[in-house]
Coordinates of C-alpha atoms and ligand atoms in Angstrom, one line a residue:
X25 CA -33.2 -50.5 -17.5
X26 CA -30.3 -50.1 -19.9
X27 CA -30.0 -51.8 -23.2
X28 CA -28.2 -55.0 -23.2
X29 CA -24.5 -54.5 -22.5
X30 CA -22.3 -54.2 -25.4
X31 CA -19.9 -57.0 -26.0
X32 CA -16.6 -55.1 -26.4
X33 CA -15.1 -52.3 -24.2
X34 CA -15.9 -49.9 -26.9
X35 CA -18.9 -47.7 -25.9
X36 CA -22.1 -48.3 -27.8
X37 CA -22.3 -45.0 -29.2
X38 CA -18.8 -45.6 -31.0
X39 CA -19.5 -49.0 -32.0
X40 CA -23.1 -48.8 -33.1
X41 CA -25.2 -47.2 -35.9
X42 CA -27.8 -44.6 -35.0
X43 CA -31.2 -44.5 -36.9
X44 CA -33.1 -41.4 -37.0
X45 CA -36.9 -41.7 -36.6
X46 CA -39.1 -38.7 -37.7
X47 CA -42.1 -39.9 -35.5
X48 CA -44.9 -38.1 -37.5
X49 CA -43.9 -40.3 -40.6
X50 CA -42.5 -43.5 -39.4
X51 CA -45.6 -45.7 -38.7
X52 CA -49.1 -44.7 -37.5
X53 CA -50.7 -47.4 -35.3
X54 CA -54.0 -45.6 -34.4
X55 CA -55.1 -44.6 -37.8
X56 CA -55.0 -40.8 -37.6
X57 CA -52.6 -40.3 -40.4
X58 CA -49.6 -39.3 -38.1
X59 CA -47.0 -41.6 -36.9
X60 CA -47.0 -42.6 -33.1
X61 CA -45.1 -44.3 -30.4
X62 CA -47.0 -47.5 -30.9
X63 CA -46.2 -47.3 -34.4
X64 CA -42.4 -47.2 -33.7
X65 CA -42.9 -50.2 -31.2
X66 CA -44.4 -52.2 -33.8
X67 CA -41.2 -51.7 -35.9
X68 CA -38.6 -52.5 -33.5
X69 CA -38.3 -55.9 -34.7
X70 CA -37.4 -54.3 -38.3
X71 CA -34.8 -52.1 -36.6
X72 CA -33.2 -54.9 -34.7
X73 CA -33.1 -57.0 -38.0
X74 CA -31.5 -54.2 -39.8
X75 CA -28.8 -54.1 -37.3
X76 CA -28.9 -50.6 -36.0
X77 CA -27.9 -49.9 -32.4
X78 CA -29.8 -46.8 -31.3
X79 CA -32.7 -44.8 -32.4
X80 CA -33.0 -41.1 -32.3
X81 CA -36.5 -39.9 -32.2
X82 CA -37.5 -36.3 -33.2
X83 CA -39.3 -34.5 -30.6
X84 CA -42.5 -36.3 -29.1
X85 CA -43.1 -33.9 -26.4
X86 CA -46.4 -31.8 -26.0
X87 CA -46.4 -29.2 -28.7
X88 CA -48.7 -26.9 -30.8
X89 CA -46.6 -28.3 -33.8
X90 CA -45.8 -24.9 -35.3
X91 CA -42.6 -26.5 -36.1
X92 CA -43.8 -30.1 -35.8
X93 CA -42.5 -30.7 -32.3
X94 CA -39.4 -28.3 -32.2
X95 CA -41.7 -26.0 -30.3
X96 CA -42.0 -27.6 -27.0
X97 CA -44.7 -26.8 -24.5
X98 CA -43.8 -29.3 -21.9
X99 CA -40.4 -30.8 -21.6
X100 CA -41.5 -33.8 -19.5
X101 CA -44.5 -35.2 -21.2
X102 CA -45.7 -36.8 -24.4
X103 CA -47.9 -35.2 -26.9
X104 CA -51.2 -37.1 -27.2
X105 CA -50.7 -37.2 -31.1
X106 CA -47.9 -39.6 -30.6
X107 CA -49.4 -41.5 -27.5
X108 CA -49.0 -41.5 -23.7
X109 CA -46.2 -41.8 -21.2
X110 CA -47.2 -45.4 -20.8
X111 CA -46.6 -45.8 -24.6
X112 CA -43.3 -44.1 -24.2
X113 CA -42.2 -46.4 -21.2
X114 CA -43.3 -49.4 -23.1
X115 CA -41.1 -48.3 -26.1
X116 CA -38.2 -47.8 -23.9
X117 CA -38.7 -51.1 -22.2
X118 CA -39.1 -53.0 -25.5
X119 CA -36.1 -51.2 -27.4
X120 CA -33.9 -51.9 -24.4
X121 CA -35.1 -55.7 -24.4
X122 CA -33.9 -55.9 -28.2
X123 CA -30.5 -54.2 -27.3
X124 CA -31.6 -51.0 -28.9
X125 CA -30.7 -47.7 -27.3
X126 CA -33.1 -44.7 -27.3
X127 CA -32.0 -41.1 -27.8
X128 CA -34.5 -38.3 -27.4
X129 CA -34.4 -34.9 -29.2
X130 CA -33.7 -32.1 -26.7
X131 CA -34.8 -28.7 -27.7
X132 CA -33.2 -26.3 -25.3
X133 CA -32.8 -23.1 -27.3
X134 CA -36.3 -22.2 -27.5
X135 CA -39.6 -23.3 -26.2
X136 CA -43.2 -23.0 -27.7
X137 CA -44.7 -19.5 -27.2
X138 CA -47.5 -21.6 -25.5
X139 CA -45.1 -23.0 -22.8
X140 CA -46.2 -22.0 -19.4
X141 CA -42.9 -20.4 -18.8
X142 CA -43.4 -18.0 -21.8
X143 CA -46.9 -17.4 -21.1
X144 CA -45.8 -16.3 -17.8
X145 CA -42.8 -14.3 -19.1
X146 CA -45.0 -12.3 -21.4
X147 CA -47.4 -11.3 -18.8
X148 CA -45.6 -8.2 -17.7
X149 CA -42.1 -6.7 -17.6
X150 CA -42.1 -7.6 -13.8
X151 CA -43.0 -11.2 -14.3
X152 CA -40.9 -13.6 -12.3
X153 CA -40.1 -15.4 -15.5
X154 CA -39.4 -12.2 -17.6
X155 CA -35.7 -12.9 -17.7
X156 CA -36.2 -16.6 -18.8
X157 CA -36.5 -15.3 -22.4
X158 CA -34.6 -12.6 -24.3
X159 CA -36.7 -9.4 -24.0
X160 CA -35.5 -6.1 -25.0
X161 CA -36.6 -2.4 -25.6
X162 CA -36.9 -1.3 -29.2
X163 CA -34.5 1.5 -30.5
X164 CA -35.6 5.0 -29.9
X165 CA -37.4 5.1 -33.3
X166 CA -39.2 2.0 -32.3
X167 CA -37.4 -0.5 -34.4
X168 CA -36.0 -3.9 -33.1
X169 CA -33.1 -3.8 -30.8
X170 CA -30.7 -5.0 -33.7
X171 CA -30.7 -6.5 -37.2
X172 CA -30.6 -10.2 -36.3
X173 CA -32.7 -12.4 -38.6
X174 CA -34.9 -15.4 -38.1
X175 CA -33.6 -18.7 -39.7
X176 CA -37.2 -19.1 -41.0
X177 CA -37.4 -15.7 -42.7
X178 CA -38.0 -12.2 -41.6
X179 CA -36.9 -10.4 -38.4
X180 CA -35.9 -12.3 -35.3
X181 CA -37.6 -9.9 -33.0
X182 CA -41.3 -9.9 -32.2
X183 CA -43.0 -6.9 -30.7
X184 CA -45.2 -7.5 -27.7
X185 CA -47.6 -4.6 -27.6
X186 CA -49.1 -5.7 -24.3
X187 CA -45.8 -5.2 -22.3
X188 CA -44.1 -2.9 -24.7
X189 CA -40.8 -4.9 -25.6
X190 CA -39.4 -7.1 -28.3
X191 CA -38.6 -10.8 -27.7
X192 CA -35.9 -12.7 -29.6
X193 CA -36.8 -15.8 -31.8
X194 CA -34.0 -17.3 -34.0
X195 CA -36.7 -19.5 -35.5
X196 CA -40.4 -18.9 -35.6
X197 CA -42.1 -16.3 -33.5
X198 CA -43.9 -19.1 -31.9
X199 CA -40.4 -20.4 -30.7
X200 CA -39.0 -17.7 -28.4
X201 CA -35.4 -18.3 -27.4
X202 CA -34.7 -19.1 -23.8
X203 CA -32.2 -16.9 -21.9
X204 CA -29.4 -19.5 -21.2
X205 CA -27.5 -16.8 -19.2
X206 CA -30.2 -17.3 -16.6
X207 CA -29.2 -19.9 -14.0
X208 CA -32.9 -20.8 -13.2
X209 CA -33.4 -21.6 -17.0
X210 CA -30.3 -23.8 -17.0
X211 CA -31.4 -25.7 -13.7
X212 CA -35.0 -26.1 -15.2
X213 CA -33.6 -27.5 -18.4
X214 CA -31.1 -29.8 -16.7
X215 CA -33.9 -31.1 -14.4
X216 CA -35.8 -31.9 -17.7
X217 CA -32.9 -33.9 -18.9
X218 CA -32.8 -35.6 -15.6
X219 CA -36.4 -36.8 -15.8
X220 CA -35.7 -38.6 -19.0
X221 CA -32.4 -40.0 -18.0
X222 CA -34.0 -41.4 -14.6
X223 CA -36.4 -43.2 -16.8
X224 CA -33.5 -44.8 -18.6
X225 CA -33.2 -42.7 -21.8
X226 CA -29.8 -43.3 -23.3
X227 CA -29.1 -39.8 -24.2
X228 CA -30.0 -36.9 -26.4
X229 CA -29.6 -35.1 -29.7
X230 CA -29.4 -31.6 -28.7
X231 CA -31.2 -29.2 -30.9
X232 CA -29.2 -26.2 -32.4
X233 CA -26.6 -26.3 -29.7
X234 CA -24.5 -23.6 -31.4
X235 CA -27.4 -21.0 -30.9
X236 CA -27.8 -21.4 -27.1
X237 CA -25.9 -18.2 -26.2
X238 CA -26.1 -14.8 -27.7
X239 CA -23.8 -11.7 -27.6
X240 CA -24.7 -10.0 -24.2
X241 CA -24.4 -6.6 -25.9
X242 CA -26.8 -7.7 -28.7
X243 CA -24.4 -6.2 -31.4
X244 CA -25.5 -6.2 -35.0
X245 CA -24.5 -9.0 -37.2
X246 CA -22.3 -7.9 -40.1
X247 CA -23.6 -8.3 -43.7
X248 CA -22.7 -11.5 -45.6
X249 CA -20.6 -10.4 -48.8
X250 CA -21.5 -13.8 -50.4
X251 CA -25.3 -13.5 -50.1
X252 CA -27.3 -14.0 -53.1
X253 CA -31.0 -13.6 -53.4
X254 CA -31.9 -17.1 -54.0
X255 CA -30.5 -17.9 -50.4
X256 CA -32.8 -17.8 -47.4
X257 CA -33.0 -14.2 -46.0
X258 CA -31.2 -15.4 -43.0
X259 CA -28.0 -15.7 -45.0
X260 CA -27.9 -11.8 -45.7
X261 CA -25.9 -11.5 -42.4
X262 CA -23.2 -13.6 -40.8
X263 CA -24.4 -14.7 -37.5
X264 CA -21.4 -14.0 -35.6
X265 CA -23.1 -12.2 -32.6
X266 CA -26.2 -14.4 -32.5
X267 CA -24.6 -17.9 -32.6
X268 CA -21.5 -19.8 -31.5
X269 CA -20.6 -17.5 -28.7
X270 CA -17.7 -18.4 -26.5
X271 CA -19.7 -18.8 -23.5
X272 CA -21.7 -21.6 -25.1
X273 CA -19.1 -24.1 -24.3
X274 CA -19.5 -23.8 -20.5
X275 CA -23.3 -24.6 -21.0
X276 CA -22.4 -27.7 -23.1
X277 CA -19.9 -28.8 -20.3
X278 CA -22.7 -28.5 -17.9
X279 CA -25.2 -30.5 -19.9
X280 CA -22.4 -33.1 -20.3
X281 CA -22.0 -33.3 -16.5
X282 CA -25.8 -33.9 -16.4
X283 CA -25.6 -36.9 -18.5
X284 CA -22.2 -38.1 -17.1
X285 CA -24.0 -38.5 -13.7
X286 CA -25.5 -41.4 -15.3
X287 CA -23.8 -44.5 -16.8
X288 CA -23.3 -45.0 -20.7
X289 CA -25.3 -41.9 -21.7
X290 CA -24.6 -39.5 -24.6
X291 CA -25.1 -36.2 -25.9
X292 CA -24.9 -35.6 -29.7
X293 CA -25.0 -31.8 -30.8
X294 CA -26.8 -30.5 -33.8
X295 CA -24.2 -27.9 -35.0
X296 CA -23.8 -26.4 -38.5
X297 CA -20.4 -24.7 -38.3
X298 CA -17.0 -24.8 -40.1
X299 CA -14.9 -27.7 -39.0
X300 CA -12.6 -25.8 -36.6
X301 CA -15.5 -24.2 -34.8
X302 CA -17.3 -27.4 -34.8
X303 CA -14.4 -29.1 -33.1
X304 CA -14.6 -26.8 -30.1
X305 CA -17.8 -28.5 -29.1
X306 CA -16.1 -31.6 -28.0
X307 CA -14.8 -29.6 -25.2
X308 CA -11.1 -28.9 -24.3
X309 CA -10.7 -32.2 -22.4
X310 CA -13.6 -34.1 -24.3
X311 CA -15.8 -32.9 -21.8
X312 CA -18.3 -31.3 -24.2
X313 CA -20.7 -33.1 -26.7
X314 CA -19.6 -36.9 -27.0
X315 CA -20.3 -36.2 -30.8
X316 CA -21.0 -32.8 -32.5
X317 CA -22.8 -34.0 -35.6
X318 CA -20.6 -34.0 -38.6
X319 CA -22.6 -32.8 -41.6
X320 CA -19.8 -32.5 -44.1
X321 CA -21.2 -35.2 -46.4
X322 CA -24.3 -33.1 -46.7
X323 CA -22.8 -30.3 -48.3
X324 CA -19.5 -31.4 -49.9
X325 CA -19.8 -31.6 -53.7
X326 CA -20.2 -35.3 -54.6
X327 CA -16.6 -35.6 -56.2
X328 CA -13.9 -38.1 -55.2
X329 CA -11.3 -35.4 -54.8
X330 CA -13.6 -33.1 -52.8
X331 CA -15.0 -35.9 -50.6
X332 CA -11.5 -37.3 -50.0
X333 CA -10.2 -33.7 -48.9
X334 CA -13.4 -33.3 -46.6
X335 CA -12.6 -36.6 -44.8
X336 CA -9.0 -35.7 -44.4
X337 CA -9.7 -32.3 -43.1
X338 CA -12.2 -33.8 -40.6
X339 CA -9.9 -36.5 -39.4
X340 CA -7.1 -34.0 -39.1
X341 CA -9.0 -31.5 -37.1
X342 CA -10.5 -34.0 -34.6
X343 CA -9.2 -33.4 -31.1
X344 CA -7.3 -36.2 -29.6
X345 CA -9.6 -38.8 -28.4
X346 CA -12.5 -37.1 -30.2
X347 CA -14.7 -39.8 -31.8
X348 CA -15.8 -39.0 -35.3
X349 CA -19.3 -39.5 -36.7
X350 CA -20.9 -39.1 -40.2
X351 CA -24.3 -38.1 -41.4
X352 CA -25.9 -38.6 -44.9
X353 CA -29.2 -37.2 -44.3
X354 CA -31.9 -36.0 -41.7
X355 CA -35.2 -34.2 -41.5
X356 CA -34.0 -30.8 -42.4
X357 CA -32.1 -31.8 -45.7
X358 CA -32.8 -33.1 -49.1
X359 CA -32.8 -36.8 -49.1
X360 CA -29.5 -38.6 -50.1
X361 CA -30.8 -40.0 -53.3
X362 CA -32.1 -36.5 -54.5
X363 CA -28.6 -35.0 -53.8
X364 CA -26.4 -37.6 -55.2
X365 CA -28.7 -39.4 -57.6
X366 CA -29.8 -43.1 -57.6
X367 CA -26.8 -44.4 -59.3
X368 CA -24.5 -43.1 -56.4
X369 CA -26.8 -44.0 -53.6
X370 CA -24.9 -47.2 -52.9
X371 CA -21.5 -45.6 -53.1
X372 CA -22.8 -43.1 -50.5
X373 CA -24.0 -45.9 -48.2
X374 CA -20.6 -47.8 -48.5
X375 CA -18.9 -44.7 -47.7
X376 CA -21.0 -44.0 -44.7
X377 CA -20.7 -47.4 -43.3
X378 CA -17.0 -48.0 -43.9
X379 CA -15.6 -44.7 -42.7
X380 CA -14.3 -44.3 -39.2
X381 CA -16.9 -42.7 -36.9
X382 CA -20.4 -43.5 -35.9
X383 CA -22.9 -43.4 -38.8
X384 CA -26.5 -42.0 -38.4
X385 CA -29.0 -43.1 -40.9
X386 CA -32.1 -41.1 -41.8
X387 CA -35.3 -43.4 -41.8
X388 CA -36.2 -44.5 -45.4
X389 CA -32.6 -44.0 -46.9
X390 CA -32.1 -47.6 -46.4
X391 CA -34.7 -48.5 -49.0
X392 CA -33.8 -45.8 -51.2
X393 CA -36.6 -43.0 -50.5
X394 CA -36.2 -39.8 -52.3
X395 CA -37.6 -36.3 -51.9
X396 CA -41.2 -36.3 -52.8
X397 CA -42.5 -33.3 -54.7
X398 CA -45.2 -31.6 -52.7
X399 CA -47.8 -29.4 -54.4
X400 CA -47.7 -26.0 -53.0
X401 CA -51.2 -26.2 -51.5
X402 CA -50.2 -29.3 -49.5
X403 CA -46.9 -27.7 -48.0
X404 CA -46.9 -28.0 -44.2
X405 CA -43.3 -27.0 -43.2
X406 CA -43.2 -23.5 -41.9
X407 CA -39.8 -23.0 -43.4
X408 CA -41.4 -23.7 -46.9
X409 CA -44.5 -21.6 -46.1
X410 CA -42.5 -18.5 -44.7
X411 CA -40.1 -18.3 -47.6
X412 CA -42.1 -19.1 -50.7
X413 CA -40.4 -19.4 -54.1
X414 CA -37.1 -20.4 -52.5
X415 CA -37.7 -24.1 -52.5
X416 CA -36.9 -24.5 -48.9
X417 CA -39.7 -26.7 -47.7
X418 CA -38.5 -29.7 -45.8
X419 CA -41.5 -31.7 -46.5
X420 CA -40.2 -33.6 -49.4
X421 CA -37.7 -35.5 -47.0
X422 CA -40.3 -36.0 -44.5
X423 CA -42.8 -38.3 -46.3
X424 CA -44.3 -41.4 -44.8
X425 CA -42.0 -44.5 -44.7
X426 CA -42.8 -47.0 -47.3
X427 CA -43.3 -50.1 -45.5
X428 CA -45.4 -52.2 -48.1
X429 CA -47.3 -52.1 -51.4
X430 CA -50.6 -51.9 -49.3
X431 CA -52.7 -48.7 -49.0
X432 CA -50.7 -45.6 -47.9
X433 CA -47.5 -47.8 -48.2
X434 CA -48.6 -49.6 -45.0
X435 CA -47.8 -46.4 -43.0
X436 CA -51.5 -45.7 -42.0
X437 CA -54.9 -46.7 -42.6
X438 CA -56.0 -43.2 -43.0
X439 CA -54.8 -40.4 -45.4
X440 CA -51.3 -39.5 -44.1
X441 CA -50.4 -36.0 -43.0
X442 CA -48.1 -35.7 -46.0
X443 CA -48.5 -37.6 -49.2
X444 CA -46.8 -40.8 -49.8
X445 CA -44.3 -41.2 -52.8
X446 CA -46.0 -42.6 -55.8
X447 CA -43.3 -45.2 -56.2
X448 CA -44.2 -46.9 -53.0
X449 CA -45.5 -50.1 -54.6
X450 CA -41.9 -50.8 -55.9
X451 CA -39.9 -49.0 -53.2
X452 CA -40.9 -50.5 -49.9
X453 CA -39.5 -52.5 -47.1
X454 CA -41.6 -55.6 -47.8
X455 CA -40.5 -55.8 -51.3
X456 CA -36.8 -55.3 -50.5
X457 CA -36.6 -57.3 -47.4
X458 CA -36.2 -60.7 -49.0
X459 CA -34.6 -59.4 -52.3
X460 CA -30.9 -60.1 -52.2
X461 CA -30.1 -57.4 -54.7
X462 CA -32.2 -54.7 -53.0
X463 CA -30.9 -51.5 -51.4
X464 CA -32.1 -52.6 -48.1
X465 CA -30.2 -55.9 -48.3
X466 CA -27.3 -53.9 -49.2
X467 CA -27.5 -51.6 -46.3
X468 CA -28.2 -54.6 -43.9
X469 CA -25.1 -56.3 -45.1
X470 CA -23.0 -53.3 -44.6
X471 CA -24.5 -52.7 -41.2
X472 CA -23.9 -56.3 -40.1
X473 CA -20.2 -56.3 -41.5
X474 CA -19.6 -53.1 -39.6
X475 CA -21.1 -54.5 -36.4
X476 CA -19.1 -57.8 -36.6
X477 CA -15.8 -56.5 -37.7
X478 CA -13.5 -54.5 -35.2
X479 CA -11.5 -52.9 -38.1
X480 CA -14.7 -51.3 -39.6
X481 CA -16.2 -50.8 -36.2
X482 CA -13.5 -48.8 -34.5
X483 CA -10.3 -49.4 -36.5
X484 CA -8.0 -46.7 -37.9
X485 CA -8.6 -44.8 -41.1
X486 CA -5.8 -44.5 -43.6
X487 CA -6.4 -42.8 -47.0
X488 CA -4.9 -44.9 -49.8
X489 CA -5.5 -42.4 -52.7
X490 CA -8.1 -40.4 -54.6
X491 CA -8.2 -39.6 -58.3
X492 CA -10.7 -37.5 -60.3
X493 CA -12.9 -40.6 -60.2
X494 CA -12.2 -42.8 -57.2
X495 CA -11.5 -42.8 -53.6
X496 CA -9.7 -45.8 -51.7
X497 CA -9.0 -46.1 -48.0
X498 CA -8.3 -48.8 -45.5
X499 CA -9.4 -49.7 -42.2
X500 CA -7.2 -51.4 -39.7
X501 CA -8.0 -53.1 -36.4
X502 CA -5.4 -53.5 -33.7
X503 CA -6.1 -57.1 -33.7
X504 CA -4.7 -57.3 -37.3
X505 CA -7.7 -57.4 -39.6
X506 CA -7.8 -54.9 -42.3
X507 CA -10.3 -53.8 -44.9
X508 CA -10.0 -51.6 -48.0
X509 CA -12.9 -49.7 -49.6
X510 CA -12.6 -48.5 -53.2
X511 CA -15.5 -46.3 -54.5
X512 CA -16.1 -45.0 -58.0
X513 CA -17.8 -41.6 -57.7
X514 CA -18.5 -41.4 -61.4
X515 CA -20.7 -43.1 -64.1
X516 CA -17.7 -44.1 -66.1
X517 CA -15.5 -47.0 -65.6
X518 CA -12.2 -46.6 -63.8
X519 CA -9.0 -48.4 -62.7
X520 CA -7.7 -48.4 -59.3
X521 CA -4.0 -48.7 -59.8
X522 CA -2.6 -50.8 -56.8
X523 CA 0.6 -49.7 -55.0
X524 CA 3.4 -52.1 -55.3
X525 CA 3.2 -54.6 -53.7
X526 CA -0.6 -54.9 -54.3
X527 CA -3.0 -55.1 -51.5
X528 CA -4.7 -58.5 -51.9
X529 CA -7.8 -60.0 -50.5
X530 CA -11.4 -60.9 -51.2
X531 CA -14.4 -58.8 -51.8
X532 CA -16.9 -59.0 -48.9
X533 CA -19.5 -56.5 -50.1
X534 CA -20.1 -54.5 -53.2
X535 CA -22.6 -52.2 -55.0
X536 CA -23.0 -55.0 -57.6
X537 CA -23.4 -58.3 -55.9
X538 CA -21.4 -60.1 -58.7
X539 CA -18.2 -58.8 -57.2
X540 CA -18.8 -60.7 -53.9
X541 CA -16.2 -63.3 -53.1
X542 CA -13.9 -62.2 -55.9
X543 CA -10.3 -62.6 -55.1
X544 CA -8.4 -59.3 -55.6
X545 CA -4.6 -59.7 -56.6
X546 CA -3.8 -56.6 -58.6
X547 CA -5.3 -53.6 -60.1
X548 CA -9.2 -53.2 -59.8
X549 CA -11.3 -52.2 -62.7
X550 CA -14.6 -50.8 -61.6
X551 CA -17.6 -50.0 -63.6
X552 CA -19.4 -46.8 -63.3
X553 CA -20.9 -46.3 -59.8
X554 CA -19.3 -49.3 -58.5
X555 CA -17.6 -49.8 -55.2
X556 CA -16.1 -52.7 -53.3
X557 CA -15.2 -53.6 -49.7
X558 CA -12.3 -55.9 -49.6
X559 CA -11.1 -58.0 -46.7
X560 CA -7.3 -57.7 -46.9
X561 CA -5.3 -61.0 -46.8
X562 CA -2.5 -59.3 -44.8
X563 CA -3.6 -57.0 -42.1
X564 CA -1.6 -54.0 -41.2
X565 CA 0.5 -55.8 -38.6
X566 CA 1.2 -58.6 -41.0
X567 CA 2.3 -56.7 -44.1
Ligands
NOJ21 C1 -33.1 -27.9 -36.0 C2 -34.2 -28.9 -36.3 O1 -33.5 -30.0 -36.8 C3 -35.2 -28.2 -37.1 O2 -36.1 -29.3 -37.7 C4 -36.0 -27.2 -36.4 O3 -36.9 -26.6 -37.3 C5 -34.9 -26.2 -35.9 N1 -33.9 -26.8 -35.3 C6 -35.6 -25.3 -34.8 O4 -36.0 -26.1 -33.6

């Protein structure tokens, strides 16, 4: 069964907001210290109240958890740590009953080394599944076939003494890369997608989409002239032969066909590439990913001129009919608050929720969770463990959701798999839910405005101006309604000098609630870290 039908003609994934759940850390219903599916079910009421339209759940498939689920050992089942297939069916049914769409995390680039396919593949050079993975002889001196590096540190080739060849792994050696040039692999993976689509899953976030195809000749990657030793060793080389190969687009188009055989489904590609290369993943006829994730806000320096330029570059580069999207955080990145600071967190939320394009929220950002310092002996993330002293562990952004001031922040009755932030008695859902001035109420207000207002939801984006301090833009609906956002990216006061004639209207949301309902007639004087969202008196068609 699909989620309740949207009320407009705009597809749900354009009009709605996506909320990412890292299932280990969201809510633990069975008291083993790790979040699970029943835990998610118990929080659907919260998600509906918040106003998000879809949840994307990081992998819940059977896995040895070498990379916490991104090492899949069975694509069509549920790991017992998260529950059962019955639990999942319940989740899907109950989410849909509340009008929430469900996206799974599909990990096609690599499997676990315990996946039966790989177990078979490494049995012998003559194995029927040998060619399902990327095996190669070493060089005559016994060294690996080329210089490619693993994202998680060290060589990307692992020697298999039993069969006398190397296999390629872009990530952990426990995550061998599948050979996406092999039609049998493709068919098996497409069938796995169909398994979930048949159940009624609304689509997929596709892991490392740009890694899927590798250079056929396995040529060496060139050195990166900008590498510095504080960076991960992966950055020593430019991955021009190991990622983003031209043939990947045919694979993405095939995946798109798989989901297009069903109604209203969507694929979102995880792709970290420069804008022009990223745009190619929409496909030449918008027949690629519905949305290649846009991570620009994760790494653009947090200054008005830079952010403004990034938005314009992105808007300008979008293919005709390509639908934009924006991301402020995920389970691989430092948390929003720890990047931009507490003072700018509301500015960031206002930006995310008033830009043109589907926003993706990362669990906990809506209550202002921050990166939690994890003592070295408690580090769980393989990226942190494999590259010590580079501060690359992703644990700090994966800590348990803070639901209440109760034990373990209401996340679990047992010691959680990762420590809870010590601030949980103050920073939690329960404390913020009924507090008008809280971060959570602020998010909810913006979310509901975005859901209700066609201009914010799918209207056009027009920059009004950026100064050293502030950014202003408007959103206009074809129906005539218009909004203007003005954001101060600094902690100093600033003045937004209105064009002539001035844009007039009323403040409908602001970082500081004192602004609400104020009438705007002329220049706007913002205090530090303030932002306002104004419903304009005269929409674009009436000025
Ligand atoms: C990207 C995922 O987001 C990350 O968590 C994971 O470690 C790698 N892909 C490998 O699957």
